[in-house]
C-alpha positions as semicolon CSV with decimal commas, in nm:
position;residue;x (nm);y (nm);z (nm)
1;M;0,854;1,109;-4,518
2;A;0,518;1,133;-4,343
3;E;0,550;1,409;-4,085
4;I;0,574;1,287;-3,726
5;T;0,333;1,525;-3,500
6;A;0,310;1,518;-3,127
7;G;-0,035;1,329;-3,176
8;I;0,136;1,040;-3,378
9;V;0,414;1,027;-3,083
10;K;0,146;1,009;-2,817
11;A;-0,042;0,745;-2,981
12;L;0,292;0,509;-3,039
13;R;0,309;0,567;-2,645
14;E;-0,041;0,439;-2,538
15;K;0,012;0,168;-2,753
16;T;0,361;0,072;-2,674
17;D;0,409;0,220;-2,340
18;A;0,757;0,327;-2,426
19;P;0,880;0,669;-2,317
20;M;0,794;0,954;-2,540
21;M;1,143;1,025;-2,663
22;E;1,171;0,663;-2,757
23;C;0,884;0,668;-2,957
24;K;0,975;0,976;-3,133
25;K;1,311;0,797;-3,235
26;A;1,139;0,519;-3,355
27;L;0,915;0,725;-3,548
28;T;1,189;0,903;-3,707
29;E;1,357;0,589;-3,772
30;A;1,026;0,414;-3,957
31;G;0,939;0,725;-4,174
32;G;0,641;0,769;-3,959
33;D;0,514;0,403;-4,033
34;M;0,344;0,332;-3,716
35;A;0,362;-0,043;-3,756
36;R;0,724;-0,033;-3,829
37;A;0,824;0,207;-3,559
38;E;0,618;-0,047;-3,285
39;E;0,868;-0,296;-3,445
40;I;1,177;-0,096;-3,397
41;L;1,058;-0,016;-3,027
42;R;0,989;-0,419;-2,914
43;V;1,351;-0,493;-3,065
44;K;1,502;-0,199;-2,887
45;L;1,334;-0,237;-2,554
46;G;1,281;-0,595;-2,539
47;N;1,116;-0,723;-2,250
48;K;0,880;-0,462;-2,085
49;A;0,972;-0,578;-1,719
50;S;1,308;-0,456;-1,772
51;K;1,184;-0,089;-1,870
52;A;0,873;-0,099;-1,631
53;A;1,091;-0,129;-1,304
54;G;1,209;0,204;-1,291
55;R;0,849;0,347;-1,262
56;V;0,675;0,431;-0,969
57;A;0,425;0,193;-0,810
58;A;0,186;0,358;-0,572
59;E;-0,137;0,168;-0,653
60;G;-0,203;-0,212;-0,577
61;V;-0,379;-0,442;-0,372
62;V;-0,371;-0,611;-0,015
63;G;-0,370;-0,974;-0,030
64;V;-0,493;-1,198;0,293
65;H;-0,494;-1,574;0,394
66;V;-0,666;-1,746;0,661
67;S;-0,519;-2,116;0,730
68;G;-0,842;-2,344;0,759
69;D;-0,826;-2,377;1,100
70;G;-0,875;-2,024;1,172
71;R;-0,519;-2,006;1,380
72;L;-0,288;-1,852;1,093
73;A;-0,313;-1,524;0,880
74;A;-0,089;-1,349;0,639
75;I;-0,125;-1,033;0,476
76;V;0,054;-0,900;0,145
77;E;0,076;-0,570;-0,037
78;I;0,160;-0,602;-0,386
79;N;0,199;-0,298;-0,568
80;C;0,149;-0,180;-0,955
81;E;0,114;0,159;-1,168
82;T;-0,239;0,211;-1,197
83;D;-0,595;0,150;-1,026
84;F;-0,711;-0,029;-1,364
85;V;-0,401;-0,324;-1,324
86;A;-0,483;-0,344;-0,911
87;K;-0,872;-0,502;-1,069
88;N;-0,685;-0,723;-1,337
89;D;-0,798;-1,091;-1,188
90;D;-0,463;-1,236;-1,292
91;F;-0,299;-0,949;-1,052
92;L;-0,533;-1,026;-0,785
93;A;-0,489;-1,377;-0,803
94;F;-0,105;-1,330;-0,770
95;A;-0,163;-1,115;-0,465
96;R;-0,373;-1,420;-0,312
97;A;-0,106;-1,668;-0,418
98;C;0,113;-1,495;-0,236
99;A;-0,043;-1,436;0,086
100;E;-0,102;-1,836;0,118
101;L;0,278;-1,900;0,057
102;V;0,361;-1,642;0,359
103;A;0,111;-1,789;0,583
104;D;0,226;-2,170;0,473
105;K;0,620;-2,096;0,411
106;A;0,698;-1,810;0,656
107;P;0,965;-1,679;0,441
108;A;1,228;-1,440;0,623
109;D;1,179;-1,131;0,386
110;V;1,035;-0,997;0,065
111;A;1,352;-1,191;-0,120
112;A;1,286;-1,546;0,042
113;L;0,912;-1,481;-0,088
114;S;1,046;-1,396;-0,428
115;Q;1,279;-1,745;-0,461
116;L;0,947;-1,962;-0,354
117;A;0,757;-2,219;-0,606
118;L;0,472;-2,102;-0,745
119;R;0,301;-2,235;-1,037
120;G;0,621;-2,452;-1,159
121;T;0,860;-2,165;-1,132
122;T;0,943;-1,914;-0,887
123;V;0,723;-1,619;-0,737
124;E;0,963;-1,381;-0,897
125;A;0,945;-1,542;-1,221
126;V;0,566;-1,539;-1,212
127;R;0,595;-1,154;-1,126
128;A;0,824;-1,072;-1,424
129;E;0,559;-1,255;-1,667
130;L;0,302;-1,049;-1,540
131;V;0,505;-0,719;-1,606
132;G;0,585;-0,862;-1,950
133;R;0,233;-0,911;-2,037
134;I;0,038;-0,664;-1,877
135;G;0,302;-0,374;-1,919
136;E;0,354;-0,232;-1,623
137;N;0,572;-0,243;-1,285
138;M;0,456;-0,446;-1,013
139;S;0,645;-0,484;-0,661
140;L;0,594;-0,731;-0,382
141;R;0,630;-0,432;-0,105
142;R;0,582;-0,616;0,238
143;F;0,399;-0,913;0,400
144;A;0,328;-0,968;0,771
145;R;0,230;-1,360;0,914
146;I;0,043;-1,385;1,215
147;E;-0,020;-1,698;1,458
148;A;-0,317;-1,659;1,690
149;Q;-0,324;-1,621;2,054
150;G;-0,670;-1,625;2,025
151;R;-0,909;-1,609;1,728
152;I;-0,784;-1,417;1,373
153;A;-1,059;-1,180;1,211
154;T;-0,950;-1,006;0,908
155;Y;-1,107;-0,726;0,678
156;V;-1,030;-0,582;0,342
157;H;-1,180;-0,274;0,237
158;G;-1,211;-0,034;-0,066
159;G;-1,136;-0,272;-0,358
160;A;-0,857;-0,441;-0,157
161;K;-0,676;-0,090;-0,062
162;I;-0,678;-0,145;0,297
163;G;-0,645;-0,455;0,447
164;V;-0,634;-0,570;0,825
165;V;-0,550;-0,890;0,993
166;V;-0,602;-0,891;1,401
167;D;-0,554;-1,157;1,676
168;V;-0,812;-1,105;1,953
169;A;-0,811;-1,332;2,246
170;G;-1,165;-1,376;2,420
171;G;-1,471;-1,234;2,334
172;D;-1,637;-1,374;2,022
173;E;-1,649;-1,376;1,599
174;A;-1,872;-1,061;1,617
175;L;-1,642;-0,896;1,814
176;A;-1,320;-0,945;1,647
177;K;-1,471;-0,855;1,319
178;D;-1,565;-0,562;1,467
179;I;-1,198;-0,434;1,584
180;A;-1,083;-0,542;1,230
181;M;-1,334;-0,262;1,068
182;H;-1,218;-0,022;1,357
183;I;-0,882;-0,048;1,258
184;A;-0,962;-0,006;0,900
185;A;-1,172;0,316;0,962
186;T;-0,911;0,455;1,219
187;K;-0,610;0,373;1,103
188;P;-0,426;0,347;1,451
189;V;-0,059;0,391;1,459
190;S;-0,020;0,114;1,756
191;L;-0,223;-0,091;1,989
192;G;-0,094;0,101;2,292
193;R;0,095;0,426;2,373
194;D;0,431;0,234;2,487
195;E;0,436;0,125;2,074
196;V;0,415;0,459;1,934
197;P;0,769;0,574;1,795
198;A;0,918;0,801;1,967
199;E;0,993;1,009;1,669
200;L;0,628;1,056;1,635
201;I;0,570;1,163;1,989
202;E;0,861;1,418;1,960
203;R;0,710;1,597;1,644
204;E;0,386;1,659;1,789
205;R;0,540;1,763;2,112
206;S;0,758;1,995;1,897
207;I;0,471;2,116;1,686
208;A;0,227;2,171;2,006
209;A;0,526;2,343;2,199
210;Q;0,547;2,587;1,878
211;K;0,186;2,674;1,868
212;A;0,150;2,730;2,245
213;A;0,457;2,968;2,242
214;E;0,260;3,180;2,021
215;S;-0,035;3,226;2,288
216;G;0,169;3,477;2,517
217;K;0,072;3,249;2,838
218;P;0,315;3,165;3,125
219;P;0,577;2,885;3,075
220;E;0,358;2,675;3,295
221;I;0,050;2,715;3,138
222;V;0,247;2,642;2,799
223;A;0,367;2,322;2,933
224;K;0,045;2,199;3,045
225;M;-0,074;2,278;2,692
226;V;0,178;2,096;2,533
227;E;0,139;1,815;2,747
228;G;-0,259;1,800;2,692
229;T;-0,171;1,788;2,310
230;V;0,043;1,537;2,340
231;Q;-0,198;1,309;2,575
232;K;-0,460;1,396;2,319
233;F;-0,248;1,262;2,021
234;L;-0,178;0,969;2,197
235;K;-0,512;0,854;2,223
236;E;-0,607;0,935;1,860
237;V;-0,330;0,732;1,705
238;T;-0,374;0,410;1,966
239;L;-0,606;0,154;1,915
240;L;-0,669;0,140;2,293
241;G;-0,690;0,486;2,323
242;Q;-0,966;0,544;2,063
243;P;-1,321;0,561;2,050
244;F;-1,546;0,288;1,898
245;V;-1,656;0,341;1,572
246;K;-1,995;0,179;1,669
247;D;-1,999;0,378;1,995
248;D;-1,804;0,650;2,058
249;K;-1,887;0,681;2,443
250;Q;-1,660;0,379;2,499
251;T;-1,288;0,313;2,414
252;I;-1,162;0,044;2,243
253;E;-0,993;-0,072;2,551
254;Q;-1,326;-0,059;2,743
255;L;-1,531;-0,238;2,516
256;L;-1,223;-0,526;2,518
257;K;-1,279;-0,515;2,867
258;S;-1,674;-0,545;2,885
259;K;-1,605;-0,897;2,650
260;S;-1,379;-1,019;2,873
261;A;-1,109;-0,979;2,557
262;A;-0,750;-0,858;2,453
263;V;-0,636;-0,753;2,104
264;K;-0,287;-0,937;2,102
265;R;-0,150;-0,793;1,759
266;F;-0,296;-0,619;1,441
267;V;-0,132;-0,571;1,099
268;L;-0,257;-0,278;0,898
269;F;-0,190;-0,234;0,567
270;V;-0,270;0,088;0,321
271;V;-0,171;0,069;-0,016
272;G;0,090;0,271;-0,155
273;E;0,134;0,439;0,220
274;G;0,483;0,608;0,218
275;I;0,534;0,574;-0,139
276;E;0,584;0,936;-0,283
277;K;0,374;0,926;-0,620
278;K;0,537;1,074;-0,922
279;Q;0,310;1,329;-1,059
280;V;0,346;1,356;-1,434
281;D;0,237;1,638;-1,679
282;F;0,131;1,401;-1,968
283;A;0,049;1,734;-2,221
284;A;0,377;1,906;-2,080
285;E;0,557;1,538;-2,177
286;V;0,394;1,525;-2,512
287;A;0,502;1,924;-2,624
288;A;0,852;1,879;-2,479
289;A;0,895;1,553;-2,727
290;A;0,723;1,758;-3,004
291;K;0,986;2,046;-2,961
292;G;1,223;1,878;-3,218
293;V;0,971;1,742;-3,453
């Protein structure tokens, strides 16, 4: 029997995307024959979609669709495991198709979107086929649908890693586009102060209080320091309070007033935001698999 080295195990893993220990077992069963080991893995593991489903999908793209009359828009985030697949033409087409379905069919949630008809089958079936063919886990993470009160503007940046849809009443097309680009650049949490989640404010207040307490200043001064920090935070995370990226001498709120305009709603998706990416030490994985060979 041929010697089953760590290098052979690694080569089989790269070729099949199967777990290291499964590759080692297959090579052992195949007597070191790479082709036979690949056959064994295909029999044992079956469709890649079922095995890939457990892997973290933190890369991906944002897909955006705007109706022909410009009054309706949809934005979706679809995840995959690697940036390489995020650039795959079929994956990008799938994201665009899902965004169009969200706009046209207004599904209630991701589960409902998954069951909508697409290419003679369902969205879920198309997703599973892509997973099986490409070999990476993919998931429909979230979507939003906006029916405009004013005009829709969209902006996609960084290889579709950041996507914005904004509804601006009043002003002109150039203003709406500027607002969309500003949102992508500054990533506000909400439109105004009233919409900032209470837990975020309390977290900032707690941090500010701890820092201010270390100053040794009187309690009344500490209280003012804390409140000042919280107010600064609210300006930074609310769209209306932020300085306009093209002219930091005026806030977005001031810019909108000067154009007799208002932002009715915006949606910002940043790919992988909030997903904990698994850090894999590949060298350690290879070494661990090689210990028993």
